Coordinates of C-alpha atoms in Angstrom, one line a residue:
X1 CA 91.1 10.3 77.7
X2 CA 94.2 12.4 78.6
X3 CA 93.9 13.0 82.6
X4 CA 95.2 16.0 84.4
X5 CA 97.3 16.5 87.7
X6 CA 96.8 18.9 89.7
X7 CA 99.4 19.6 92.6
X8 CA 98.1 21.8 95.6
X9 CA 101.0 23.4 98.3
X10 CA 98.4 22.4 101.3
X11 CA 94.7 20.9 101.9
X12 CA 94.0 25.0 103.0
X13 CA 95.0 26.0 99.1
X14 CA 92.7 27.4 97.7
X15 CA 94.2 30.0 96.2
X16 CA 95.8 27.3 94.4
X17 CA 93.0 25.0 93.4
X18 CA 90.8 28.6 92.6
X19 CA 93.4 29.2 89.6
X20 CA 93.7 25.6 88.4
X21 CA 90.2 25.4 88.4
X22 CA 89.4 28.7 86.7
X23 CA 92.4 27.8 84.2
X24 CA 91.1 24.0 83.6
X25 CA 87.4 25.5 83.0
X26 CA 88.4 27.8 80.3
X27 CA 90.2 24.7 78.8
X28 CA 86.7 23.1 79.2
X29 CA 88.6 20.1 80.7
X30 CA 85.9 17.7 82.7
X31 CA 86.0 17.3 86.6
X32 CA 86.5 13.7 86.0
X33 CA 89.7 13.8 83.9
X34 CA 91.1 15.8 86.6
X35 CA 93.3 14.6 90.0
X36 CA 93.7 16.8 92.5
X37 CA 96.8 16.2 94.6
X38 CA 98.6 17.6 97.8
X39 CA 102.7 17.8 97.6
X40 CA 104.1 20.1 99.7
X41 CA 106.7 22.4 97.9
X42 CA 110.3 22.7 99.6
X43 CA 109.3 26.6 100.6
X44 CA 106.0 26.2 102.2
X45 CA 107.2 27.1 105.7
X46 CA 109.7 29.8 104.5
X47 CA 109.9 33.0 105.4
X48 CA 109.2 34.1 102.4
X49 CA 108.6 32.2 99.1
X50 CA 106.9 33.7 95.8
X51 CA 104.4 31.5 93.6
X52 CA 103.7 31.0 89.8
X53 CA 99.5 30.1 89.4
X54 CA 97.9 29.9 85.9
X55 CA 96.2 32.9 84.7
X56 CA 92.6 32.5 82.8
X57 CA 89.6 34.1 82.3
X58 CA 86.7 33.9 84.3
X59 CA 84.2 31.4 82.5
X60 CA 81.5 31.2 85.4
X61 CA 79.5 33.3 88.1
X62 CA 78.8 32.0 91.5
X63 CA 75.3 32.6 93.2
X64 CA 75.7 33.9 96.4
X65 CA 73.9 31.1 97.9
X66 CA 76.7 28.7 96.6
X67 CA 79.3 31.1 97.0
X68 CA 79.0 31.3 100.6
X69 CA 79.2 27.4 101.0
X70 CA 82.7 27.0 99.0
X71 CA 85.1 27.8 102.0
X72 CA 83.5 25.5 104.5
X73 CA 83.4 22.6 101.8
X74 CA 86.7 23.2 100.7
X75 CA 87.9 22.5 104.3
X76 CA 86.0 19.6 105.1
X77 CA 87.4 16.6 105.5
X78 CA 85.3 14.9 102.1
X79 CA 88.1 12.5 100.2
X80 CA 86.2 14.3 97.1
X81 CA 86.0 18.0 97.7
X82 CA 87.9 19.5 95.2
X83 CA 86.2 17.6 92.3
X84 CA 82.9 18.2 93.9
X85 CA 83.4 21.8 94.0
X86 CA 85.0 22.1 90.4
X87 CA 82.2 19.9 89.0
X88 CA 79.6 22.5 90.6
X89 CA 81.7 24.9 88.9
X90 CA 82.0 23.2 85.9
X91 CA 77.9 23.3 85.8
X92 CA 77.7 26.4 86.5
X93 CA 80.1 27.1 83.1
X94 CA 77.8 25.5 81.2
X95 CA 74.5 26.6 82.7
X96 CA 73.2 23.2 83.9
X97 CA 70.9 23.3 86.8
X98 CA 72.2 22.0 89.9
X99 CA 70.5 18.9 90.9
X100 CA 68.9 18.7 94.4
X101 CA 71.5 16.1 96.0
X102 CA 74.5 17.9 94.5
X103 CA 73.5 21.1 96.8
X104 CA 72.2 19.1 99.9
X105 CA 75.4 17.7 100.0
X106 CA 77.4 20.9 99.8
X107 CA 75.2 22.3 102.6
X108 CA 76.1 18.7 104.3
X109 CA 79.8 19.8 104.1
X110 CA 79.5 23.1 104.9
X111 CA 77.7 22.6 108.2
X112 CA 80.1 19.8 109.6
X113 CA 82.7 22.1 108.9
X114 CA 81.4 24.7 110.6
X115 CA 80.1 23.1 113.5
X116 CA 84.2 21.8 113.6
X117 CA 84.9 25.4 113.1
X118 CA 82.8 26.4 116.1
X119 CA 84.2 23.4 118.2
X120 CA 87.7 25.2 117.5
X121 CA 86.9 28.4 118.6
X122 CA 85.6 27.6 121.8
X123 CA 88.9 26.1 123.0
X124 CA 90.6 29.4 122.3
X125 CA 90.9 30.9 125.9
X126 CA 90.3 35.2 126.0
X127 CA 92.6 37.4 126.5
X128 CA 91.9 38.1 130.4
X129 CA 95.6 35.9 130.9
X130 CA 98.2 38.4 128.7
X131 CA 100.3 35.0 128.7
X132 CA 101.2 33.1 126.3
X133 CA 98.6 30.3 126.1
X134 CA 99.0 26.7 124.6
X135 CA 96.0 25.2 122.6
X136 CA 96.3 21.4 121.9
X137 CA 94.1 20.5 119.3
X138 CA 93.1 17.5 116.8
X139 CA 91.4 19.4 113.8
X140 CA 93.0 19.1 110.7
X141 CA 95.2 21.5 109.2
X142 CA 92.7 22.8 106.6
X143 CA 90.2 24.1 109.4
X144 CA 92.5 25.5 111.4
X145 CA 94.2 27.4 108.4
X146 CA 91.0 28.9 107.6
X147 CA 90.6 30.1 111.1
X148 CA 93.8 31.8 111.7
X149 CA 92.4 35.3 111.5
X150 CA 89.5 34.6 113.5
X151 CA 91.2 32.5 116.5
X152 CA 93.8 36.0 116.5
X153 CA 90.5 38.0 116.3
X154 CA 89.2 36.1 119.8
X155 CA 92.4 36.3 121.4
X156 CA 94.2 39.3 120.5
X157 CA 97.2 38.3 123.2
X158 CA 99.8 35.4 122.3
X159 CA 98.8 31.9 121.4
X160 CA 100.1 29.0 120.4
X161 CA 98.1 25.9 118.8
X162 CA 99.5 22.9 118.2
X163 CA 97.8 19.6 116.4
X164 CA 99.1 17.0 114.4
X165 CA 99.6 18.0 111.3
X166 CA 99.8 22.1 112.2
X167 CA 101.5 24.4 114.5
X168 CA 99.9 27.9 114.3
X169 CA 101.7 30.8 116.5
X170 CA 99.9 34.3 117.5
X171 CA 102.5 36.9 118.8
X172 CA 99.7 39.7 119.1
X173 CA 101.2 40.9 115.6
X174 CA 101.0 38.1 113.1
X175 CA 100.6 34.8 112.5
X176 CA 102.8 32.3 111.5
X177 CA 102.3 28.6 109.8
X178 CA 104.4 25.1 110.5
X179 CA 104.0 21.9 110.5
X180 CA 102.8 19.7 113.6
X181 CA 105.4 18.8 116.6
X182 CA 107.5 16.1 115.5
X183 CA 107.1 15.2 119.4
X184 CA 104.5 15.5 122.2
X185 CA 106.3 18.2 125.0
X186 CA 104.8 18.7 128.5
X187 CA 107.0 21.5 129.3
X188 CA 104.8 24.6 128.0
X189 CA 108.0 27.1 127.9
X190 CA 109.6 24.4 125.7
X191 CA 106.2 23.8 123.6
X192 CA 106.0 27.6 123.0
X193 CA 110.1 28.2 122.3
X194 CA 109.6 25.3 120.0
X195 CA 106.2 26.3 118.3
X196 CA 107.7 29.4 117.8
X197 CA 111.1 28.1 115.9
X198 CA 108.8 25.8 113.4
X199 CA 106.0 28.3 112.7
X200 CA 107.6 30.2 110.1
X201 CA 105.5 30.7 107.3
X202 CA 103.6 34.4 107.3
X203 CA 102.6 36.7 104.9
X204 CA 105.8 37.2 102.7
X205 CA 105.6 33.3 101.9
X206 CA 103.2 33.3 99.0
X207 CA 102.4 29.5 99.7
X208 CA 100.2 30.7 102.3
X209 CA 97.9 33.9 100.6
X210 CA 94.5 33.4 99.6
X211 CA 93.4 30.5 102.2
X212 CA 89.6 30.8 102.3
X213 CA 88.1 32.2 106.1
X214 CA 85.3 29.5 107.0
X215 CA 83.0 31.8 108.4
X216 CA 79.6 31.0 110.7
X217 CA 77.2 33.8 109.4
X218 CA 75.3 33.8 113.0
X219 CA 71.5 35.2 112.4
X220 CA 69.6 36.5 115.1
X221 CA 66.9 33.5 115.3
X222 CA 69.4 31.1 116.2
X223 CA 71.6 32.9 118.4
X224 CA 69.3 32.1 121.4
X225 CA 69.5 28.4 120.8
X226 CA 73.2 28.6 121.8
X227 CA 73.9 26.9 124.5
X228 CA 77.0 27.8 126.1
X229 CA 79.5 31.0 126.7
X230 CA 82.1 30.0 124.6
X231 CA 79.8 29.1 122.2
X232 CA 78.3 33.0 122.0
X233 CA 81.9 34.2 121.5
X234 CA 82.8 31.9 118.6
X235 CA 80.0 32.6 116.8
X236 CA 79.8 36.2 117.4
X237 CA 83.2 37.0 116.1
X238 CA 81.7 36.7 113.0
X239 CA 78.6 38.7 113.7
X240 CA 77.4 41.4 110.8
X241 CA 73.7 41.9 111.8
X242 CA 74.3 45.6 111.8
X243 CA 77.1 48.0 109.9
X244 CA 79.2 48.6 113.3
X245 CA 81.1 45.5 112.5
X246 CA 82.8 47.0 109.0
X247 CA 85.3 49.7 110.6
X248 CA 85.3 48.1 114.2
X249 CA 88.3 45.7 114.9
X250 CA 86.5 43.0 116.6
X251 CA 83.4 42.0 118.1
X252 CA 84.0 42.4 121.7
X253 CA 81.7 39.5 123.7
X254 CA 81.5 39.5 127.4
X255 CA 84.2 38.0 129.8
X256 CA 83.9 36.7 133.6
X257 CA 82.9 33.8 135.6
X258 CA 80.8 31.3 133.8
X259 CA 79.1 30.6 136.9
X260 CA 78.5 34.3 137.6
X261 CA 75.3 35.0 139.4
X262 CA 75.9 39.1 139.1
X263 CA 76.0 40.7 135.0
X264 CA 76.9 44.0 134.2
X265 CA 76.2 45.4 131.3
X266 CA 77.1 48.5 129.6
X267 CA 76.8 50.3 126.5
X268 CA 79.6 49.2 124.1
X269 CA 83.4 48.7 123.4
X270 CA 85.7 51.8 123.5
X271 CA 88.5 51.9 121.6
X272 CA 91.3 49.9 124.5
X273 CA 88.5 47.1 124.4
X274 CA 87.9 47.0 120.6
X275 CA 91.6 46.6 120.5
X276 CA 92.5 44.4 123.3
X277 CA 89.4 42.5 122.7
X278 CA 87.9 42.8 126.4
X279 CA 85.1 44.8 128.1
X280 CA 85.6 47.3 130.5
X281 CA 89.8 47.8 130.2
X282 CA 89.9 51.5 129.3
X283 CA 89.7 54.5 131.3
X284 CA 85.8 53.8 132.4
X285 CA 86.7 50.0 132.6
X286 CA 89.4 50.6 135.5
X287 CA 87.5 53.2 137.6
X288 CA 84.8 50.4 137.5
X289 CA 87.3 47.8 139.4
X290 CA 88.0 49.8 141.5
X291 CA 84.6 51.1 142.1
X292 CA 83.5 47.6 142.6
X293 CA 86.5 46.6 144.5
X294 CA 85.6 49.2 147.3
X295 CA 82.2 47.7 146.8
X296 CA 82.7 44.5 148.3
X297 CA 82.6 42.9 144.7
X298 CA 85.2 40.7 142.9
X299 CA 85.0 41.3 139.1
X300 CA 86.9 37.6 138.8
X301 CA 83.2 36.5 140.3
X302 CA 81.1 38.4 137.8
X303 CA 79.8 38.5 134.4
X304 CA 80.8 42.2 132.5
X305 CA 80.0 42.6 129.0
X306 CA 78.2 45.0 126.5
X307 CA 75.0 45.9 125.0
X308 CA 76.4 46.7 122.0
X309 CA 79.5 44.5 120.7
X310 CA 81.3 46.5 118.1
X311 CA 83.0 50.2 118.8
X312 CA 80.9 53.1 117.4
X313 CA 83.7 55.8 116.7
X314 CA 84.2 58.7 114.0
X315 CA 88.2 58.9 113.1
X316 CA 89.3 62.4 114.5
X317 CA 93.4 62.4 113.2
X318 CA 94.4 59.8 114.5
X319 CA 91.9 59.0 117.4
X320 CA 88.7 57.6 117.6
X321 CA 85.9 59.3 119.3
X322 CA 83.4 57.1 120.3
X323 CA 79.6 57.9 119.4
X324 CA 76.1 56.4 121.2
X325 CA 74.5 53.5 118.9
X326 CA 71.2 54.2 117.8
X327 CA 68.0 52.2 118.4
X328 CA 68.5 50.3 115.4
X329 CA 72.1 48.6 116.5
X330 CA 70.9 48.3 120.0
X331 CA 68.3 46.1 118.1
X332 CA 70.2 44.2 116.1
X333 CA 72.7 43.5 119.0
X334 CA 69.8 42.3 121.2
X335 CA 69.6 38.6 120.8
X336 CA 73.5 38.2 122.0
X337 CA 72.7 40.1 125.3
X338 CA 69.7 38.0 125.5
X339 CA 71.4 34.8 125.5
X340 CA 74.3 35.9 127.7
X341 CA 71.6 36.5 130.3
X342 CA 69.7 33.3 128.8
X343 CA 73.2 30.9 129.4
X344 CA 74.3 33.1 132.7
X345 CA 70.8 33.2 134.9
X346 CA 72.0 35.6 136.9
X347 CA 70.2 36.6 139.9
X348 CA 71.3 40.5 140.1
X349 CA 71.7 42.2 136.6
X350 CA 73.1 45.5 137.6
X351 CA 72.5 47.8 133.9
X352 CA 75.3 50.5 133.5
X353 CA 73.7 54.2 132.2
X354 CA 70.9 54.4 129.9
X355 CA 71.8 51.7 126.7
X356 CA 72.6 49.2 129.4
X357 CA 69.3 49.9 131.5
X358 CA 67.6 50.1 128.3
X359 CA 68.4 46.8 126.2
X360 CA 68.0 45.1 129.4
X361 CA 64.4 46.5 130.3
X362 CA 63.5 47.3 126.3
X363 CA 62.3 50.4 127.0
X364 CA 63.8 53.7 127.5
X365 CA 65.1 54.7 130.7
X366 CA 66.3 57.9 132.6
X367 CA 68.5 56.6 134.9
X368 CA 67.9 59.2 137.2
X369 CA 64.6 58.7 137.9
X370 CA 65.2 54.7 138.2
X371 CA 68.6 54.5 139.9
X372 CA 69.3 52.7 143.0
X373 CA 66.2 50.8 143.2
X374 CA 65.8 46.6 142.8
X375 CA 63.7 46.5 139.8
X376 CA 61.9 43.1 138.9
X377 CA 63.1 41.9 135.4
X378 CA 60.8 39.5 133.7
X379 CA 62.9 36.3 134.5
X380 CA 62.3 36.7 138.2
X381 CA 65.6 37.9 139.1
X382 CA 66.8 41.3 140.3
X383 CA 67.4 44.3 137.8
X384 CA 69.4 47.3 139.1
X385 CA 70.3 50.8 137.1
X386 CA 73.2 53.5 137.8
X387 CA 75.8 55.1 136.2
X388 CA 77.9 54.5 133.1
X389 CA 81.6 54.9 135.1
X390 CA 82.3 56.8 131.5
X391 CA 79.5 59.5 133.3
X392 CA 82.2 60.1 136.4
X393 CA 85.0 60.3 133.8
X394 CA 83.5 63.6 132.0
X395 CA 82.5 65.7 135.4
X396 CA 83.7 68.9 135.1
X397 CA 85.2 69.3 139.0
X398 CA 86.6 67.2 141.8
X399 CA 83.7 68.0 143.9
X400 CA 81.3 66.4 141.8
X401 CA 83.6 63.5 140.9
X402 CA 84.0 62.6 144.9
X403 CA 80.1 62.8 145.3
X404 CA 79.1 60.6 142.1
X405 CA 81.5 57.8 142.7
X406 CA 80.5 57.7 145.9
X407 CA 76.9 57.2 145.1
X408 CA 78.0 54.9 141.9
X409 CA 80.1 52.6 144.8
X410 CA 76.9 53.0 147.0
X411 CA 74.9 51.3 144.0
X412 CA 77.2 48.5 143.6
X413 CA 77.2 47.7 146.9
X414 CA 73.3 47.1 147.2
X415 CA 73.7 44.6 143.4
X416 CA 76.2 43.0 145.7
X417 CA 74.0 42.8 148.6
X418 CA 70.7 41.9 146.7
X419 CA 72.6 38.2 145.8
X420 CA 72.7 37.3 149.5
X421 CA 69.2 38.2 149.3

């Protein structure tokens, strides 16, 4: 039996192993005649490097079902993952049935990996600190490679992670690849000069195209079981329960104290938060500090997020005009607001203009008729509706602007009150 060597760039390659295996299919050569190897090339942390891969036809087709498992098994950490998946490939080919074990045991895979993945992303701080900020980490290279455009997603502002066998630098633009620190350094200016220096690879270096995304596919009867913050944003970066997430940049989750005991929730990203990936940092988002400032408040101390997590717009030239979700995104977005509140406990929710009031309370409101009143919410603790701060942007005079903040800092004041209550 004449064996075959296969050499991948990287354990993330699967751009590499994709054509091998496609290439060694159409040869109809058997998973077991074939050795899958790792060998660096001299290039792979160039600036740029181009890359010769075997061209074949396609021999098989992947069910979704299995299709959607292949990432997160080809970054676990399974001495026998890339013969695994090329054998389930290599059934496939010849339209064998896949046994019962074979697919427990990619679902196996697939879930350690993810539940590594989801460990990851909840050590990657938000972008609240503009900094630079230093992520030390002991996952292997594979996950973190697969997670490069997610952790940049979560924290749009520089980063820099660092593990053992991977450096992976964020300048807000692009991200680069290199190899681990030769050497552990405490000084963090030094750590991020040096990160910076060895982290070299990007897009132009072909070495490094085609890495598979791991991905969490959150679905709305699990999201409740979550049971942490950090955990809601890793998870919900990846969030597709309704169509807003196609043309939006990011999902935007909520930011503040942990220990908040005040929410505030309004409608949706604009277009400064879908970019910046924060709540409340546009036009609407600074009159609200201030707002709440004069208020007593501390928005350091609070909880501010959305009811909605992904920017509605319609492209006008070249600016994006937001639009009002409908019923049916409010809907979808429901269980992540419900186990914000579910994680937070807040005593005061304080709901900001009518989709705010109204996925809190599920039912619609007219905030006239129920602003500036404690309202009873079903967990015990305090509800209270007023103004969108987006509302006090679009007055049409100076009169009416003075009068309506000074009613919308009047309402803040009594959420602030109600927690010494």
């Amino acid at each position: 039996m004449n064996g075959k060597t296969v050499v991948l760039s990287a354990t993330s390659d699967f751009s590499g192993w994709r054509a091998w295996s496609r290439k060694l299919l159409y040869d109809r050569v058997a998973a077991d005649e074939i050795r899958w190897t790792i060998e660096a090339p001299a290039d792979l942390y160039a600036r740029s490097a181009t890359r010769v891969l075997p061209e074949a036809p396609s021999t098989t087709t992947i069910p979704r079902s299995l299709a959607a498992l292949f990432p997160a098994v080809f970054a676990s950490d399974a001495p026998d993952r890339f013969q695994l998946l090329y054998f389930t490939l290599q059934l496939l080919r010849d339209g064998t049935p896949i046994s019962d074990e074979l697919f427990v045991r990619l679902q196996d895979l697939a879930t350690q990996t993810r539940h590594r993945v989801l460990d990851l992303r909840c050590q990657m701080p938000d972008a609240h600190n503009p900094d630079w900020q230093i992520i030390r980490t002991s996952h292997a290279s594979a996950l973190i490679d697969s997670q490069a455009s997610a952790l940049s997603n979560l924290r749009p502002a520089p980063w820099i992670l660092t593990a053992p066998e991977r450096t992976l630098c964020w300048d807000g633009q692009e991200y680069r690849f290199g190899p681990g620190l030769e050497k552990d350094i405490a000084d963090p200016a030094e750590l991020i000069a040096t990160a910076r220096e060895i982290a070299t690879a990007g897009t132009d270096n072909a070495w490094w195209n085609g890495i598979a995304p791991v991905r969490l596919h959150p679905i709305a009867s699990e999201i409740g079981s979550s049971t942490s913050l950090a955990s809601l944003r890793g998870q919900a970066i990846d969030c597709q329960l309704c169509d807003l997430y196609g043309p939006a940049t990011r999902t935007v989750s909520g930011e503040g104290d942990p220990e908040a005991r005040i929410i505030f929730v309004g409608e949706q990203p604009g277009d400064q938060e879908d970019l910046q990936g924060r709540p409340f940092v546009g036009p609407a988002g600074q009159l609200f500090d201030r707002a709440l400032k004069e208020a007593g408040g501390n928005r350091a101390e609070a909880w501010i997020t959305n009811a909605v997590k992904h920017f509605k717009f319609v492209p006008r030239g070249k600016r994006r005009i937001h639009q009002k979700p409908d019923s049916a995104e409010m809907a979808a977005c429901a269980p992540w607001l419900a186990a914000e509140r579910k994680v937070l406990a807040p005593k005061v929710t304080v709901m900001l203009g009518v989709t705010g009031a109204s996925a809190v309370l599920g039912r619609h409101v007219t905030v006239s008729r129920e602003r500036s009143r404690h309202i009873p919410l079903e967990d015990g603790s305090i509800g209270l509706v007023t103004v969108h701060p987006s509302y006090l942007l679009r007055l049409p005079d100076e009169e009416s602007k003075t009068r309506e903040y000074t009613k919308f800092v009047t309402d803040l004041r009594m959420a602030i009150s109600a927690l010494a209550g």
